[in-house]
Amino acid sequence: MTDYPMVLSPELRASALHCLLETDPAAKARQVAAMARAHACGAMLLDAGAVLDASGAIPGRPPRPELVAPRLVGRRSMVTIEGRAMLIHALAHIEFNATNLALDALWRFRDMPADYYTDWLRVSAEEAVHFTLLAAHLQSLGFQYGDFPAHDSLWEMVDKTRGDVLARMALVPRTLEARGLDAIPPLRAKLAQAGDLAAAHILDLILREEVGHVEIGNRWYGYLCRQRALEPRAIYAELAAQYEAPVLKGPFNLEARRLAGFTEEELDAMR
């Protein structure tokens, strides 16, 4: 007996929407894992042209954490267990939102090649694992996901770009998620210096897999630019201005960005 019935539909995009609407984070992670396993064993069909409608609020999420402006999230001192827990909580919230954004990319955009949906299924499954690992580590520190306030900047851009897959690929994986490639190494160093080697090892895994997630965004952005006969750097600048994307600030993890598919021309502009 399999756990496939946790996912309501044998069609991949409908299943992704079902997972996205789930409000319990742990249940969402389990459902995403079940969906990925069903797909891997051939029990999941794809209807890329299906018109789907959400029956609930997107994304599904629990009543806590309280969502506040970024400046109100609070400082994260590594000196105390609570300070480290605040940082782990912030990272868990990012990974929860990243799970949701991958599911949204999977269900929302119609008529893309089959590999597009397989790629975002992979991202959703890996992000759900990241969240699960961080939430479990947070529990080991005596706290739960939802115990601290969090901000919603990542999802806000997901919502802004819901009408255009090109804008989504440009401004979420290759802009906001790519910032994680720069931020993770110094955060990892702080946690290791504080003696939290378990958290540091989780961040090692996240960084390795986030390179692949950003590469997926870069690859599909390039595909869409070619399909629409657009010059990638020029249209990126236009989209960043139109959707008020954050201005990128260094220092940048150039090697990770290179592995994630940024061109040498783009990297040179960051130096």
Coordinates of C-alpha atoms in Angstrom, one line a residue:
M1 CA 0.0 0.0 0.0
T2 CA 1.4 3.4 -1.0
D3 CA 0.9 6.8 0.5
Y4 CA -0.2 8.2 -2.9
P5 CA -3.8 8.8 -1.8
M6 CA -2.5 11.7 0.3
V7 CA -2.5 13.6 -3.0
L8 CA -6.0 14.0 -4.3
S9 CA -5.4 13.9 -8.1
P10 CA -3.3 11.7 -10.3
E11 CA -2.6 14.8 -12.5
L12 CA 0.6 16.6 -11.6
R13 CA -0.5 20.2 -11.8
A14 CA -3.8 19.5 -9.9
S15 CA -1.8 17.7 -7.2
A16 CA 0.6 20.6 -6.9
L17 CA -2.3 23.0 -6.4
H18 CA -3.7 20.7 -3.7
C19 CA -0.4 20.7 -1.9
L20 CA -0.1 24.5 -2.2
L21 CA -3.5 24.9 -0.6
E22 CA -2.6 22.7 2.4
T23 CA -2.3 25.0 5.5
D24 CA -0.3 22.7 7.8
P25 CA 3.4 22.9 7.0
A26 CA 4.2 19.3 8.0
A27 CA 1.3 17.9 6.1
K28 CA 2.3 20.0 3.1
A29 CA 5.8 18.6 3.2
R30 CA 4.5 15.0 3.4
Q31 CA 2.1 15.6 0.5
V32 CA 4.8 17.0 -1.7
A33 CA 7.0 14.0 -0.9
A34 CA 4.1 11.7 -1.8
M35 CA 3.5 13.6 -5.1
A36 CA 7.2 13.3 -6.0
R37 CA 7.2 9.6 -5.3
A38 CA 4.1 9.0 -7.3
H39 CA 5.6 10.9 -10.2
A40 CA 8.9 9.0 -10.0
C41 CA 7.0 5.6 -10.2
G42 CA 4.9 6.8 -13.2
A43 CA 1.7 7.1 -11.3
M44 CA 1.3 10.8 -12.1
L45 CA 0.0 12.2 -15.4
L46 CA 0.6 15.7 -16.8
D47 CA -2.0 17.9 -18.4
A48 CA 0.0 21.0 -19.3
G49 CA -3.0 22.7 -20.9
A50 CA -5.6 22.1 -18.1
V51 CA -7.3 25.2 -16.8
L52 CA -7.2 25.0 -13.0
D53 CA -8.9 27.1 -10.4
A54 CA -7.9 27.4 -6.8
S55 CA -10.6 26.6 -4.2
G56 CA -8.9 28.4 -1.3
A57 CA -6.4 31.1 -0.3
I58 CA -3.0 30.9 -2.0
P59 CA -0.7 29.9 -0.4
G60 CA -2.1 27.7 2.3
R61 CA -0.3 28.5 5.5
P62 CA -0.9 28.2 9.2
P63 CA -2.1 31.1 11.4
R64 CA 1.4 31.6 12.8
P65 CA 4.0 32.9 12.3
E66 CA 2.7 36.5 12.4
L67 CA 3.8 38.3 9.2
V68 CA 5.4 41.7 9.8
A69 CA 7.5 44.1 7.9
P70 CA 11.1 42.9 7.6
R71 CA 12.4 45.6 10.0
L72 CA 10.2 44.2 12.7
V73 CA 11.4 40.6 12.5
G74 CA 14.0 41.2 15.3
R75 CA 17.7 40.8 15.7
R76 CA 19.3 37.4 15.8
S77 CA 22.2 37.2 18.2
M78 CA 24.2 34.0 18.1
V79 CA 25.1 34.3 21.7
T80 CA 21.8 32.8 23.0
I81 CA 19.8 29.7 22.1
E82 CA 16.8 32.0 21.4
G83 CA 18.9 34.1 19.1
R84 CA 20.0 31.1 17.1
A85 CA 16.4 29.8 17.1
M86 CA 15.3 33.1 15.6
L87 CA 17.7 32.7 12.8
I88 CA 16.7 29.0 12.2
H89 CA 13.1 30.1 12.3
A90 CA 13.7 32.8 9.6
L91 CA 15.5 30.2 7.4
A92 CA 12.6 27.7 7.9
H93 CA 10.1 30.4 6.9
I94 CA 12.1 31.0 3.7
E95 CA 12.1 27.3 2.9
F96 CA 8.4 27.1 3.6
N97 CA 7.8 29.9 1.2
A98 CA 10.2 28.4 -1.3
T99 CA 8.1 25.2 -1.2
N100 CA 5.0 27.2 -1.9
L101 CA 6.6 29.2 -4.8
A102 CA 7.8 25.9 -6.5
L103 CA 4.3 24.5 -6.2
D104 CA 2.9 27.7 -7.6
A105 CA 5.2 27.7 -10.5
L106 CA 4.2 24.1 -11.2
W107 CA 0.4 24.5 -11.2
R108 CA -0.1 28.0 -12.4
F109 CA 1.6 28.3 -15.7
R110 CA 0.0 26.4 -18.6
D111 CA 1.5 25.0 -21.8
M112 CA 5.1 24.8 -20.8
P113 CA 7.3 21.8 -21.8
A114 CA 7.0 18.7 -19.7
D115 CA 10.5 19.2 -18.3
Y116 CA 9.5 22.5 -16.8
Y117 CA 7.0 20.8 -14.6
T118 CA 9.4 18.0 -13.7
D119 CA 12.0 20.6 -12.7
W120 CA 9.6 22.5 -10.4
L121 CA 8.4 19.3 -8.9
R122 CA 12.0 18.6 -8.0
V123 CA 12.4 22.0 -6.5
S124 CA 9.2 21.7 -4.4
A125 CA 10.4 18.3 -3.0
E126 CA 13.8 19.6 -2.1
E127 CA 12.5 22.8 -0.5
A128 CA 10.1 20.7 1.6
V129 CA 13.0 18.6 2.9
H130 CA 14.9 21.8 3.7
F131 CA 11.9 23.1 5.7
T132 CA 11.5 19.8 7.5
L133 CA 15.1 19.7 8.5
L134 CA 15.1 23.3 9.8
A135 CA 11.8 22.8 11.6
A136 CA 13.1 19.7 13.3
H137 CA 16.3 21.5 14.3
L138 CA 14.2 24.4 15.7
Q139 CA 12.4 21.9 17.8
S140 CA 15.7 20.6 19.2
L141 CA 16.4 24.1 20.4
G142 CA 13.0 24.2 22.2
F143 CA 11.0 26.2 19.7
Q144 CA 8.4 25.6 17.0
Y145 CA 7.8 27.0 13.6
G146 CA 5.5 29.9 14.2
D147 CA 7.0 31.0 17.5
F148 CA 8.6 34.1 16.0
P149 CA 7.3 36.7 13.6
A150 CA 8.4 36.5 10.0
H151 CA 8.2 38.6 6.8
D152 CA 6.6 37.8 3.5
S153 CA 8.9 39.5 0.9
L154 CA 9.5 36.4 -1.1
W155 CA 5.9 35.5 -1.5
E156 CA 5.0 39.1 -2.3
M157 CA 7.1 38.8 -5.5
V158 CA 5.5 35.4 -6.3
D159 CA 2.1 37.1 -6.1
K160 CA 3.2 40.1 -8.2
T161 CA 4.4 37.8 -11.0
R162 CA 1.4 35.4 -11.1
G163 CA 0.3 36.7 -14.5
D164 CA 3.6 36.1 -16.5
V165 CA 5.9 33.1 -16.3
L166 CA 8.7 35.1 -17.8
A167 CA 8.5 37.7 -15.0
R168 CA 8.3 34.8 -12.5
M169 CA 11.5 33.1 -13.7
A170 CA 13.3 36.5 -13.9
L171 CA 12.4 37.9 -10.5
V172 CA 11.9 34.9 -8.2
P173 CA 14.5 32.1 -8.7
R174 CA 17.1 34.2 -10.5
T175 CA 16.7 37.3 -8.3
L176 CA 15.3 36.6 -4.8
E177 CA 16.3 33.0 -4.5
A178 CA 19.7 33.7 -5.9
R179 CA 20.3 36.1 -3.0
G180 CA 20.4 32.9 -0.9
L181 CA 23.5 31.8 -2.7
D182 CA 25.2 35.0 -1.4
A183 CA 23.7 34.9 2.1
I184 CA 24.1 31.2 3.1
P185 CA 27.9 31.0 3.5
P186 CA 28.2 33.9 6.1
L187 CA 25.2 32.6 8.0
R188 CA 26.7 29.1 7.9
A189 CA 29.9 30.5 9.4
K190 CA 28.1 32.3 12.2
L191 CA 26.2 29.2 13.2
A192 CA 29.4 27.1 13.1
Q193 CA 31.2 29.6 15.1
A194 CA 28.4 29.5 17.7
G195 CA 28.9 25.7 17.9
D196 CA 25.7 24.8 16.0
L197 CA 27.3 22.3 13.6
A198 CA 24.0 20.6 13.0
A199 CA 22.5 23.8 11.6
A200 CA 25.7 24.4 9.6
H201 CA 25.4 21.0 8.0
I202 CA 21.8 21.7 7.0
L203 CA 22.9 24.9 5.3
D204 CA 25.6 23.0 3.4
L205 CA 22.8 20.9 1.9
I206 CA 20.6 23.8 1.2
L207 CA 23.4 25.7 -0.6
R208 CA 24.2 22.7 -2.8
E209 CA 20.6 22.3 -3.8
E210 CA 19.8 26.0 -4.1
V211 CA 22.4 26.2 -6.8
G212 CA 20.3 23.8 -8.8
H213 CA 17.1 25.6 -8.1
V214 CA 18.5 28.9 -9.3
E215 CA 19.9 27.1 -12.4
I216 CA 16.4 25.9 -13.2
G217 CA 15.1 29.5 -13.0
N218 CA 18.0 30.7 -15.2
R219 CA 17.4 28.0 -17.8
W220 CA 13.7 28.5 -18.1
Y221 CA 14.2 32.3 -18.2
G222 CA 16.6 31.8 -21.1
Y223 CA 14.1 29.5 -22.8
L224 CA 11.3 32.0 -22.5
C225 CA 13.5 34.8 -23.8
R226 CA 14.4 32.8 -26.9
Q227 CA 10.8 31.8 -27.4
R228 CA 9.7 35.5 -27.3
A229 CA 12.7 36.8 -29.2
L230 CA 13.8 39.0 -26.2
E231 CA 17.3 40.0 -25.2
P232 CA 17.8 38.6 -21.7
R233 CA 19.7 41.4 -20.0
A234 CA 17.5 44.2 -21.5
I235 CA 14.2 42.5 -20.6
Y236 CA 15.5 41.7 -17.2
A237 CA 16.1 45.3 -16.5
E238 CA 12.7 46.2 -17.7
L239 CA 11.0 43.6 -15.6
A240 CA 13.0 44.5 -12.5
A241 CA 11.8 48.1 -12.9
Q242 CA 8.2 47.2 -13.7
Y243 CA 7.8 44.8 -10.7
E244 CA 10.0 46.9 -8.4
A245 CA 12.4 44.1 -7.7
P246 CA 15.0 44.8 -4.9
V247 CA 18.3 46.2 -6.1
L248 CA 21.0 43.6 -5.8
K249 CA 23.8 44.3 -3.3
G250 CA 27.0 42.5 -2.7
P251 CA 29.1 40.7 -1.7
F252 CA 28.1 38.1 -4.2
N253 CA 28.9 34.4 -4.2
L254 CA 30.2 34.5 -7.8
E255 CA 31.3 30.8 -8.0
A256 CA 27.8 29.6 -6.8
R257 CA 26.1 32.0 -9.2
R258 CA 28.3 30.7 -12.0
L259 CA 27.3 27.2 -11.2
A260 CA 23.7 28.3 -11.2
G261 CA 23.9 29.5 -14.8
F262 CA 24.6 33.2 -14.6
T263 CA 26.7 34.4 -17.6
E264 CA 30.2 35.8 -17.3
E265 CA 28.7 39.1 -18.6
E266 CA 26.2 39.1 -15.7
L267 CA 28.9 38.2 -13.2
D268 CA 31.2 40.9 -14.4
A269 CA 28.4 43.5 -13.9
M270 CA 28.3 42.4 -10.2
R271 CA 32.0 42.9 -9.5

